[in-house]
Coordinates of C-alpha atoms in Angstrom, one line a residue:
Chain A
M227 CA 9.0 -2.7 -14.8
I228 CA 10.6 -6.1 -14.4
N229 CA 13.2 -6.4 -11.4
I230 CA 16.2 -8.6 -12.1
A231 CA 18.4 -10.0 -9.3
L232 CA 22.1 -10.7 -10.5
P233 CA 24.7 -12.4 -8.6
K234 CA 27.5 -10.2 -7.6
G235 CA 30.9 -11.0 -9.3
R236 CA 32.1 -12.2 -12.6
L237 CA 29.2 -14.5 -13.7
G238 CA 26.7 -11.6 -12.9
E239 CA 28.6 -9.3 -15.2
K240 CA 28.4 -11.9 -17.8
V241 CA 24.7 -12.1 -17.4
Y242 CA 24.4 -8.5 -17.6
K243 CA 26.0 -8.1 -20.7
M244 CA 24.0 -11.0 -22.2
L245 CA 20.7 -9.0 -21.2
A246 CA 22.3 -6.0 -22.4
S247 CA 23.0 -7.6 -25.8
V248 CA 19.3 -8.3 -26.1
G249 CA 17.9 -4.9 -25.5
Y250 CA 17.9 -4.9 -21.6
G251 CA 20.9 -2.5 -21.0
C252 CA 21.1 0.4 -18.6
D253 CA 22.9 3.8 -19.1
E254 CA 23.4 3.5 -15.1
Y255 CA 25.4 0.4 -15.4
S256 CA 29.2 0.5 -15.1
E257 CA 31.6 -2.3 -14.3
D258 CA 33.5 -0.2 -11.6
S259 CA 30.2 1.5 -10.0
R260 CA 29.6 0.3 -6.3
K261 CA 25.8 0.9 -6.8
L262 CA 23.8 -2.0 -5.8
V263 CA 20.8 -1.1 -7.9
F264 CA 20.4 0.5 -11.6
K265 CA 17.6 1.1 -13.9
D266 CA 17.3 1.6 -17.5
S267 CA 16.0 5.0 -18.6
K268 CA 13.0 3.5 -20.4
G269 CA 11.7 2.2 -17.1
E270 CA 11.6 -1.4 -18.6
V271 CA 14.1 -2.9 -16.3
S272 CA 15.6 -2.6 -12.7
Y273 CA 18.6 -4.7 -11.7
F274 CA 20.2 -5.0 -8.5
W275 CA 23.3 -7.0 -7.2
V276 CA 23.1 -9.7 -4.6
K277 CA 25.3 -12.5 -3.1
P278 CA 24.9 -15.3 -5.6
A279 CA 23.7 -17.6 -2.8
D280 CA 20.7 -15.2 -2.0
V281 CA 19.5 -14.6 -5.4
S282 CA 16.9 -17.4 -5.0
V283 CA 15.8 -16.0 -1.8
Y284 CA 15.1 -12.4 -3.4
V285 CA 13.3 -14.1 -6.2
E286 CA 11.4 -16.4 -3.9
L287 CA 10.2 -13.6 -1.6
G288 CA 9.2 -11.5 -4.8
A289 CA 11.8 -8.7 -4.3
A290 CA 13.0 -9.8 -7.5
D291 CA 10.6 -11.2 -10.6
I292 CA 13.6 -13.1 -12.0
G293 CA 17.2 -13.6 -11.1
V294 CA 20.3 -15.9 -12.3
V295 CA 21.4 -18.4 -10.0
G296 CA 23.7 -21.2 -10.2
K297 CA 22.2 -24.8 -10.3
D298 CA 24.2 -25.8 -7.2
I299 CA 22.2 -23.3 -5.0
L300 CA 19.0 -24.5 -6.6
N301 CA 19.8 -28.1 -5.6
E302 CA 20.8 -27.2 -2.1
Y303 CA 18.1 -24.8 -1.2
D304 CA 15.1 -26.0 -3.4
P305 CA 13.5 -22.6 -3.5
D306 CA 9.9 -22.4 -4.5
V307 CA 10.5 -20.8 -8.2
Y308 CA 10.1 -21.6 -11.7
E309 CA 13.6 -22.6 -13.5
L310 CA 13.0 -21.0 -17.1
L311 CA 16.4 -21.2 -18.9
D312 CA 20.0 -22.7 -18.6
L313 CA 22.0 -19.8 -19.5
G314 CA 25.1 -22.1 -20.2
L315 CA 27.3 -19.8 -18.2
G316 CA 29.4 -20.7 -15.1
K317 CA 29.7 -24.3 -16.1
C318 CA 31.1 -26.8 -13.6
K319 CA 30.4 -29.9 -11.7
M320 CA 29.4 -31.0 -8.2
C321 CA 31.7 -33.7 -7.1
V322 CA 32.8 -36.0 -4.4
A323 CA 36.6 -35.8 -4.3
A324 CA 39.0 -37.2 -1.9
K325 CA 42.7 -37.9 -1.7
D326 CA 44.4 -39.8 -4.5
D327 CA 44.8 -43.0 -2.4
W328 CA 41.4 -42.8 -0.5
Q329 CA 39.4 -46.0 -0.2
D330 CA 35.8 -46.2 1.1
D331 CA 35.5 -48.1 4.7
M332 CA 32.1 -49.3 4.5
S333 CA 32.2 -50.4 8.2
V334 CA 32.1 -46.8 9.3
P335 CA 30.1 -43.8 8.5
L336 CA 31.6 -41.7 5.9
R337 CA 32.7 -38.2 7.1
V338 CA 31.6 -35.7 4.2
A339 CA 33.1 -32.1 4.4
T340 CA 31.0 -29.6 2.5
K341 CA 29.3 -26.5 2.0
F342 CA 26.6 -28.0 0.4
T343 CA 25.0 -30.4 3.5
H344 CA 21.7 -31.0 1.6
T345 CA 23.2 -31.7 -1.5
A346 CA 25.7 -34.3 0.2
E347 CA 22.9 -36.0 2.5
K348 CA 20.4 -36.3 -0.6
Y349 CA 23.1 -38.0 -2.7
F350 CA 24.4 -40.2 -0.2
A351 CA 20.9 -41.1 1.0
Q352 CA 20.1 -42.2 -2.6
K353 CA 23.3 -44.3 -2.4
G354 CA 22.3 -45.8 0.9
R355 CA 25.5 -44.8 2.3
E356 CA 25.4 -43.5 5.9
I357 CA 27.3 -40.4 6.5
E358 CA 28.5 -37.7 9.0
T359 CA 28.4 -34.2 7.4
I360 CA 30.7 -31.5 8.3
K361 CA 29.5 -28.1 7.6
L362 CA 32.4 -25.8 6.3
N363 CA 32.2 -22.4 5.0
G364 CA 35.4 -22.3 2.7
S365 CA 38.7 -24.2 1.8
I366 CA 36.7 -27.5 1.7
E367 CA 39.9 -29.3 0.5
L368 CA 41.3 -28.9 3.7
G369 CA 38.8 -31.3 5.0
P370 CA 40.6 -34.5 3.8
V371 CA 44.2 -33.0 4.1
L372 CA 43.9 -32.5 7.6
G373 CA 42.0 -35.5 8.6
I374 CA 38.8 -34.0 9.6
S375 CA 36.9 -35.7 6.8
D376 CA 37.1 -38.6 4.4
V377 CA 35.7 -36.8 1.4
I378 CA 34.3 -33.6 0.2
V379 CA 31.6 -32.3 -1.7
D380 CA 32.2 -29.4 -3.6
I381 CA 32.1 -27.7 -7.0
V382 CA 35.0 -28.5 -9.3
E383 CA 35.6 -26.1 -12.2
T384 CA 38.9 -27.1 -13.5
G385 CA 40.2 -29.5 -10.9
S386 CA 43.8 -27.4 -10.2
T387 CA 43.0 -26.7 -6.5
L388 CA 42.1 -30.3 -6.0
K389 CA 45.2 -31.3 -7.7
E390 CA 47.4 -28.8 -6.0
N391 CA 46.1 -30.6 -2.4
N392 CA 46.7 -34.1 -3.7
L393 CA 43.0 -34.7 -4.2
R394 CA 41.1 -35.9 -7.2
V395 CA 37.5 -36.4 -8.2
F396 CA 35.7 -39.8 -7.3
E397 CA 32.2 -39.1 -8.4
C398 CA 30.3 -36.4 -10.3
I399 CA 26.8 -35.8 -8.7
S400 CA 25.5 -33.2 -11.1
E401 CA 26.3 -30.7 -13.7
I402 CA 26.1 -26.9 -12.8
S403 CA 25.4 -24.1 -15.0
A404 CA 23.6 -20.5 -14.4
R405 CA 19.8 -20.7 -14.5
L406 CA 17.3 -18.1 -15.1
I407 CA 14.8 -18.5 -12.3
A408 CA 11.3 -16.7 -11.9
N409 CA 8.9 -16.0 -9.0
K410 CA 5.8 -18.0 -9.4
S411 CA 3.3 -14.9 -8.7
A412 CA 5.4 -12.7 -11.0
Y413 CA 5.2 -15.4 -13.6
K414 CA 1.6 -15.0 -13.4
F415 CA 1.2 -11.2 -13.6
R416 CA 4.2 -10.1 -15.3
N417 CA 3.8 -13.1 -17.7
A418 CA 4.5 -11.4 -21.1
E419 CA 7.2 -9.4 -19.8
I420 CA 9.1 -12.6 -18.6
K421 CA 8.5 -14.5 -21.4
K422 CA 10.0 -11.8 -23.5
V423 CA 13.2 -12.0 -21.6
V424 CA 13.0 -15.9 -21.9
E425 CA 12.6 -16.0 -25.4
K426 CA 15.4 -13.1 -26.1
L427 CA 17.9 -15.2 -24.0
S428 CA 17.2 -18.5 -25.5
E429 CA 18.2 -16.7 -28.8
V430 CA 21.5 -15.9 -27.3
T431 CA 22.1 -19.4 -25.6
K432 CA 21.1 -21.2 -28.6
R433 CA 24.1 -19.6 -30.5
Chain B
M215 CA -5.5 6.7 -4.6
K216 CA -4.7 3.0 -4.2
F217 CA -7.0 1.1 -2.0
R218 CA -6.5 -2.2 -0.3
I219 CA -8.8 -4.1 1.7
R220 CA -8.3 -4.7 5.2
E221 CA -8.1 -8.2 6.8
E222 CA -11.2 -7.9 8.8
Q223 CA -13.2 -6.7 5.5
A224 CA -11.8 -9.6 3.6
V225 CA -13.0 -12.3 6.2
A226 CA -16.5 -10.5 6.5
G227 CA -16.8 -10.6 2.6
I228 CA -15.7 -13.8 2.1
T229 CA -17.9 -15.2 5.2
A230 CA -20.9 -13.3 3.7
L231 CA -20.1 -14.9 0.3
F232 CA -19.8 -18.5 1.5
E233 CA -23.2 -17.9 3.7
S234 CA -24.8 -16.5 0.5
Y235 CA -24.0 -19.8 -1.1
G236 CA -25.7 -22.0 1.8
Y237 CA -22.6 -23.0 3.4
K238 CA -22.7 -24.0 7.2
N239 CA -20.1 -22.4 9.7
F240 CA -17.8 -25.0 11.0
K241 CA -16.3 -24.3 14.4
S242 CA -13.3 -26.8 15.5
G243 CA -11.7 -27.0 19.0
C244 CA -8.1 -25.7 19.2
F245 CA -6.8 -28.7 20.3
E246 CA -6.7 -32.5 18.9
E247 CA -5.0 -35.5 20.0
Y248 CA -1.6 -35.5 18.2
S249 CA -2.2 -38.8 16.8
L250 CA -4.8 -37.4 14.2
Y251 CA -1.8 -35.4 12.8
R252 CA 0.7 -37.8 13.1
E253 CA -1.2 -40.7 11.0
N254 CA -2.1 -38.2 8.4
E255 CA 1.0 -36.2 8.0
K256 CA 0.9 -36.0 4.0
F257 CA -2.4 -34.3 4.5
L258 CA -0.9 -31.3 6.3
V259 CA 0.7 -28.2 4.8
G260 CA 3.7 -28.7 6.9
K261 CA 5.0 -31.5 9.2
N262 CA 5.5 -29.2 12.4
V263 CA 2.9 -29.2 15.0
I264 CA 2.9 -27.6 18.5
T265 CA 2.4 -30.6 21.1
F266 CA 1.6 -30.6 24.9
T267 CA 0.5 -33.2 27.3
D268 CA -2.9 -32.6 28.7
L269 CA -3.8 -33.1 32.3
T270 CA -4.8 -36.9 31.6
G271 CA -1.4 -37.6 30.0
R272 CA -2.7 -37.6 26.7
L273 CA -0.4 -36.0 23.8
M274 CA -2.2 -33.2 22.2
A275 CA -1.7 -30.8 19.5
I276 CA -2.5 -27.2 18.6
R277 CA -4.4 -27.5 15.4
P278 CA -2.2 -26.8 12.3
D279 CA -5.0 -26.9 10.0
V280 CA -8.7 -27.4 10.1
T281 CA -9.8 -29.7 7.1
L282 CA -8.7 -32.9 9.2
S283 CA -10.8 -32.1 12.2
L284 CA -13.8 -31.3 9.7
I285 CA -13.4 -34.6 8.0
R286 CA -12.9 -36.4 11.2
R287 CA -16.2 -34.8 12.6
T288 CA -18.3 -34.8 9.7
D289 CA -21.1 -37.5 9.2
I290 CA -22.6 -37.8 5.9
A291 CA -25.6 -39.7 5.3
V292 CA -25.1 -41.9 2.2
G293 CA -26.1 -40.0 -0.9
A294 CA -26.0 -36.5 0.8
T295 CA -23.8 -33.5 0.3
E296 CA -22.6 -31.3 3.1
K297 CA -21.0 -27.9 2.6
Y298 CA -19.0 -26.0 5.2
F299 CA -17.1 -22.7 5.6
Y300 CA -14.6 -21.7 8.3
N301 CA -12.6 -18.8 9.7
E302 CA -9.9 -20.2 12.1
R303 CA -6.7 -19.3 13.5
V304 CA -4.1 -22.3 12.9
Y305 CA -0.6 -22.6 14.5
R306 CA 2.1 -23.6 12.1
R307 CA 5.2 -22.1 10.4
A308 CA 4.2 -19.8 7.7
A309 CA 5.8 -20.1 4.0
G310 CA 9.5 -19.4 4.5
G311 CA 9.2 -18.8 8.3
R312 CA 11.4 -20.4 10.7
D313 CA 9.1 -20.1 13.7
F314 CA 5.7 -21.2 14.6
R315 CA 2.9 -18.5 13.9
E316 CA -0.8 -17.9 14.5
I317 CA -2.3 -17.6 11.0
L318 CA -6.0 -16.7 10.0
Q319 CA -7.2 -19.2 7.6
T320 CA -10.6 -19.1 6.0
G321 CA -11.9 -21.8 3.6
A322 CA -14.7 -23.9 2.3
E323 CA -15.1 -27.7 2.1
V324 CA -17.8 -29.8 0.3
V325 CA -18.2 -33.3 1.4
G326 CA -20.3 -36.3 0.2
V327 CA -21.6 -36.5 -3.2
I328 CA -19.5 -34.2 -5.5
D329 CA -20.8 -33.8 -9.2
S330 CA -19.1 -31.5 -11.7
L331 CA -21.7 -28.5 -10.7
C332 CA -20.3 -28.8 -7.3
E333 CA -16.9 -28.4 -8.4
A334 CA -17.7 -25.4 -10.7
E335 CA -19.6 -23.7 -7.7
L336 CA -16.4 -24.4 -5.5
A337 CA -14.1 -23.0 -8.3
E338 CA -16.4 -19.8 -8.8
L339 CA -16.3 -19.2 -4.9
I340 CA -12.5 -19.3 -5.3
C341 CA -12.5 -16.7 -7.8
K342 CA -14.9 -14.6 -6.0
S343 CA -13.1 -14.8 -2.8
L344 CA -9.9 -13.5 -4.3
Q345 CA -11.7 -10.7 -6.0
I346 CA -12.9 -9.6 -2.6
I347 CA -9.2 -9.4 -1.7
S348 CA -8.1 -7.6 -4.8
P349 CA -9.5 -7.4 -8.3
S350 CA -6.1 -8.1 -9.5
Y351 CA -5.9 -12.0 -8.8
A352 CA -5.3 -15.2 -11.0
V353 CA -6.5 -18.8 -10.4
D354 CA -4.3 -21.8 -11.5
I355 CA -6.2 -25.0 -12.2
S356 CA -4.8 -28.3 -12.7
H357 CA -5.7 -32.1 -12.6
V358 CA -4.1 -34.8 -10.8
G359 CA -5.3 -37.2 -13.3
F360 CA -3.7 -35.3 -16.2
T361 CA -0.2 -34.9 -14.5
E362 CA -0.1 -38.2 -12.9
G363 CA -1.3 -40.0 -16.2
L364 CA 1.6 -37.9 -18.0
L365 CA 4.3 -39.0 -15.3
S366 CA 3.2 -42.8 -15.8
E367 CA 4.3 -42.4 -19.1
F368 CA 7.9 -42.1 -17.8
G369 CA 8.0 -45.1 -15.7
S370 CA 10.3 -45.1 -12.9
D371 CA 11.7 -41.6 -13.7
G372 CA 8.2 -40.2 -12.9
E373 CA 9.3 -38.6 -9.8
E374 CA 12.3 -36.9 -11.3
V375 CA 10.4 -35.7 -14.2
K376 CA 7.7 -34.5 -11.7
N377 CA 10.3 -32.1 -10.2
Y378 CA 11.2 -30.8 -13.5
L379 CA 7.4 -30.1 -14.5
R380 CA 6.9 -28.5 -11.0
R381 CA 9.7 -26.0 -11.9
K382 CA 8.9 -25.6 -15.5
D383 CA 12.7 -27.0 -16.2
V384 CA 12.5 -28.2 -19.9
H385 CA 16.3 -27.8 -20.3
D386 CA 17.2 -30.6 -17.4
F387 CA 14.1 -32.6 -18.6
L388 CA 15.3 -32.8 -22.1
K389 CA 19.0 -34.0 -20.9
L390 CA 17.0 -36.7 -18.9
A391 CA 15.0 -37.8 -21.8
E392 CA 18.1 -37.9 -24.2
N393 CA 19.7 -40.3 -21.7
K394 CA 16.6 -42.4 -21.3
K395 CA 15.3 -42.5 -24.7
F396 CA 11.8 -41.2 -23.7
K397 CA 9.2 -41.6 -26.4
I398 CA 9.0 -38.5 -28.5
E399 CA 5.2 -38.3 -28.0
A400 CA 6.0 -38.3 -24.2
I401 CA 8.4 -35.4 -24.7
D402 CA 6.0 -33.4 -26.5
A403 CA 3.4 -33.8 -24.0
F404 CA 5.8 -32.9 -21.1
I405 CA 6.9 -29.7 -23.0
A406 CA 3.2 -28.8 -23.7
A407 CA 2.3 -29.3 -20.2
V408 CA 5.2 -27.0 -19.0
N409 CA 4.0 -24.3 -21.2
S410 CA 0.6 -24.5 -19.9
D411 CA -0.3 -21.0 -19.0
G412 CA -2.4 -18.1 -20.5
D413 CA -5.7 -18.6 -22.0
A414 CA -7.3 -21.8 -20.3
E415 CA -9.2 -22.9 -23.4
K416 CA -6.4 -22.8 -25.8
T417 CA -4.3 -24.7 -23.2
L418 CA -6.7 -27.4 -23.1
E419 CA -6.8 -27.6 -26.9
L420 CA -3.1 -28.1 -26.7
A421 CA -3.5 -30.5 -23.8
R422 CA -6.1 -32.7 -25.8
R423 CA -3.7 -32.8 -28.9
N424 CA -0.9 -34.5 -26.4
I425 CA -3.2 -36.9 -24.4
L426 CA -1.4 -40.4 -24.1
N427 CA -3.7 -42.3 -21.8
K428 CA -7.2 -42.6 -20.5
S429 CA -6.2 -40.7 -17.1
M430 CA -5.0 -37.6 -19.2
E431 CA -8.3 -37.9 -21.3
N432 CA -10.8 -38.1 -18.4
A433 CA -8.8 -35.0 -16.7
V434 CA -9.1 -33.0 -19.8
D435 CA -12.7 -33.8 -20.3
E436 CA -13.3 -32.7 -16.6
L437 CA -11.1 -29.5 -17.0
E438 CA -12.9 -28.5 -20.1
K439 CA -16.3 -28.7 -18.4
L440 CA -15.2 -26.4 -15.7
V441 CA -13.5 -23.9 -17.7
R442 CA -16.4 -23.5 -19.8
R443 CA -18.7 -23.0 -16.9
L444 CA -16.2 -20.5 -15.3
T445 CA -16.0 -18.5 -18.5
C446 CA -19.7 -18.4 -18.7
A447 CA -19.5 -16.9 -15.2
G448 CA -17.3 -14.2 -16.2
F449 CA -14.0 -15.6 -14.9
G450 CA -12.5 -16.6 -18.2
D451 CA -9.5 -13.8 -18.2
K452 CA -8.7 -14.9 -14.5
I453 CA -8.0 -18.5 -15.0
S454 CA -5.3 -20.6 -16.2
I455 CA -4.4 -24.0 -16.7
N456 CA -1.1 -24.6 -15.2
F457 CA 0.1 -28.3 -15.1
S458 CA 3.3 -27.3 -13.2
M459 CA 1.1 -27.5 -10.2
A460 CA 1.8 -31.1 -9.9
N461 CA 0.7 -31.5 -6.4
D462 CA 1.1 -34.7 -4.2
A463 CA -1.3 -37.4 -5.7
D464 CA -1.5 -38.9 -2.2
Y465 CA -3.6 -35.9 -1.1
Y466 CA -5.2 -34.6 -4.3
S467 CA -7.4 -36.8 -6.3
G468 CA -8.5 -34.7 -9.0
L469 CA -8.9 -30.9 -9.6
V470 CA -6.4 -28.8 -8.2
F471 CA -6.7 -24.8 -7.5
G472 CA -4.0 -22.4 -6.8
G473 CA -4.6 -18.6 -6.2
Y474 CA -2.4 -15.7 -6.5
I475 CA -3.0 -12.0 -5.8
D476 CA -0.7 -9.4 -7.7
G477 CA 1.7 -7.7 -4.9
V478 CA 1.8 -11.0 -3.0
P479 CA 4.9 -13.1 -3.8
Q480 CA 3.5 -16.4 -2.6
C481 CA 0.4 -18.5 -3.4
V482 CA -2.3 -17.4 -1.2
L483 CA -5.0 -19.9 -1.9
S484 CA -4.7 -23.7 -2.4
G485 CA -7.3 -26.5 -2.8
G486 CA -8.9 -29.3 -4.8
R487 CA -10.4 -32.8 -4.7
Y488 CA -9.2 -34.8 -1.9
D489 CA -11.4 -38.0 -1.7
N490 CA -8.4 -40.1 -0.4
L491 CA -8.7 -38.2 3.0
L492 CA -12.2 -38.9 3.3
H493 CA -11.6 -42.7 2.3
K494 CA -8.9 -42.9 4.9
F495 CA -11.3 -42.0 7.8
G496 CA -13.6 -44.8 6.3
K497 CA -16.1 -42.4 5.0
E498 CA -17.7 -42.7 1.3
G499 CA -18.0 -40.2 -1.1
G500 CA -15.8 -37.3 -2.3
A501 CA -14.4 -34.1 -0.7
I502 CA -13.4 -30.8 -2.2
G503 CA -12.4 -27.5 -0.6
F504 CA -9.7 -24.6 -0.5
A505 CA -8.2 -22.4 2.0
V506 CA -7.2 -18.8 1.5
Y507 CA -4.3 -18.1 3.7
L508 CA -4.7 -14.9 5.2
G509 CA -1.3 -15.3 7.0
E510 CA 0.4 -14.9 3.9
L511 CA -1.5 -11.7 3.2
E512 CA -0.7 -9.8 6.4
R513 CA 2.2 -7.7 4.6
Y514 CA -0.4 -7.1 1.9
F515 CA -3.1 -6.1 4.2
A516 CA -0.5 -4.2 6.5
A517 CA 0.6 -2.1 3.4
S518 CA -2.9 -0.7 3.0
D519 CA -2.9 2.9 2.4
C520 CA -6.4 3.3 3.6
I521 CA -7.6 3.4 7.1
V522 CA -11.3 4.9 6.2
D523 CA -13.7 4.9 3.4
R524 CA -14.2 8.7 3.5
L525 CA -12.2 11.6 5.2
I526 CA -14.6 14.7 5.8
I527 CA -12.4 17.7 6.5
Y528 CA -14.3 20.7 8.1
D529 CA -13.7 24.0 9.8
D530 CA -15.7 26.2 12.4
G531 CA -18.1 27.1 9.6
S532 CA -18.8 23.6 8.5
E533 CA -19.3 21.5 11.4
D534 CA -22.8 20.9 11.2
E535 CA -22.5 20.0 7.6
A536 CA -19.8 17.6 8.2
L537 CA -21.7 15.7 10.9
K538 CA -24.7 15.6 8.6
C539 CA -22.5 14.5 5.6
A540 CA -20.9 11.8 7.8
E541 CA -24.3 10.2 9.0
I542 CA -25.4 10.0 5.3
A543 CA -22.1 8.2 4.4
Q544 CA -22.4 6.1 7.6
R545 CA -25.6 5.0 6.8
G546 CA -24.8 3.8 3.3
G547 CA -22.2 1.6 4.9
K548 CA -19.2 3.7 4.6
S549 CA -16.6 4.4 7.3
V550 CA -16.0 8.1 7.9
R551 CA -13.4 10.1 9.6
L552 CA -14.1 13.6 10.5
C553 CA -11.0 15.8 10.6
R554 CA -10.5 19.5 11.3
S555 CA -9.2 21.4 8.6
G556 CA -5.1 21.6 9.0
Q557 CA -5.1 18.2 10.8
Q558 CA -5.4 15.8 8.1
S559 CA -1.9 15.2 6.9
A560 CA -1.6 11.7 8.5
L561 CA -4.7 10.4 7.7
R562 CA -5.7 8.3 4.7
A563 CA -9.0 7.4 2.9
V564 CA -10.6 6.2 -0.2
E565 CA -12.5 9.5 -0.8
I566 CA -11.8 12.9 0.5
T567 CA -14.5 15.5 1.3
D568 CA -13.4 19.1 2.1
L569 CA -15.9 21.1 3.6
S570 CA -13.6 23.8 5.0
S571 CA -13.5 27.3 3.5
G572 CA -10.3 26.8 1.8
G573 CA -11.4 23.3 0.4

């Protein structure tokens, strides 16, 4: 049996439907169910829902053989896993955004508000720009609006939240989408099963 | 009944294995000067070290690893080869952990003149060590000459490509390849390297078809020789070539090994050829070794379903027979637990002999 960690929410549901379409469906699954674990009747696959940011933890620690996680999480936490497939779902961008009229003052460290502190630190270190990181857990856009930061580093999907708060994208750090990841030990001992999932999903993503 | 070996059995078994190959036991002190680790940081598993000031004011460290101490203390005559093993407790962060832990580590190191037979012998020891822990094990083999040779084809993008290779991430690599207009042969070689797993001989055939430079060619020659020897020794179905083990080229200088046990999520063994460390200490020759991280196996051992080899259940009518039966089994090297009929529910064993009247 192969254990799959899915991110709770819309992305996870889309991924489940994708897996079900290639033969990994479960009778126990229902969109309204609050069940966290469900298995198929043939005993081929077992799913469980976890917080999106935790999928890589479950996979790295071997509770799940494979899982689906956003590239933003992989970039931020750099888990020791294999990244086998880009599912092409949940596409967005990791961006540096600031107030429309913002201009970088190179004489002082740049104040960066973000949930993705490692991503921000890595990006600005590569550019040689000194920063002060302000870790926020939500409503990141408020940083520049209330003056606690100069810029933010955050995921941008449509840009409408930025626009409503008079912010705009200044730089794009990376493209984000959902990735299929695998535990390294599981990839050794359940190689054929994992490769079969990858192969079947690749056919769907190519369409 | 499922059987899992206990930690002490694993250590005893691996020690006996090393001794049977003529390896000498190396004992290191628990403390070293901190400068040893600071100056050789890149040769350590993790950078965190427990430090303290000794009575003379020197900054000391509690050893986080054994290899550095061994290499520093070993004197090898020119043209000689020394073979060592160790069972030591080291102090560092365990994989994924946030705190320092005491971790039992066992390993073997060969220093001096290292030929291909020496490498094959060590690889065989790797397989046999893991086999002692579980029959369901797997060994990954890679070669720094191959991975660095491949990465050199991508020029200044080599480091970025290395990250894709480590993660088996073809999709992001292809995006980079398109942007940077990499050569088609280099792209094919990368994809072949990422897909390297499964049958070692077939993987090497594919790798040979994608050789792009001398460094890759030499590595494939060396790997072929090793795989042939391990296959002849009966380990063919346990070994795979996995070029995604693109380890730090500052540390490793040739073959690289990784070991896995089914049921343990992390790599439990790592090793390889590390001539650079020896040279850094001003010593000539080569060095190759491996360590089994028994700390990573703690939960695996703790989940053991067995406490004894044999459980003998007796009642009033079979007390003498039970004693006799236990003695025979113990003489045969088995651990035996005697248990009165009706009390056995909490006990587990590989084998149960019921001598009670109801048995």
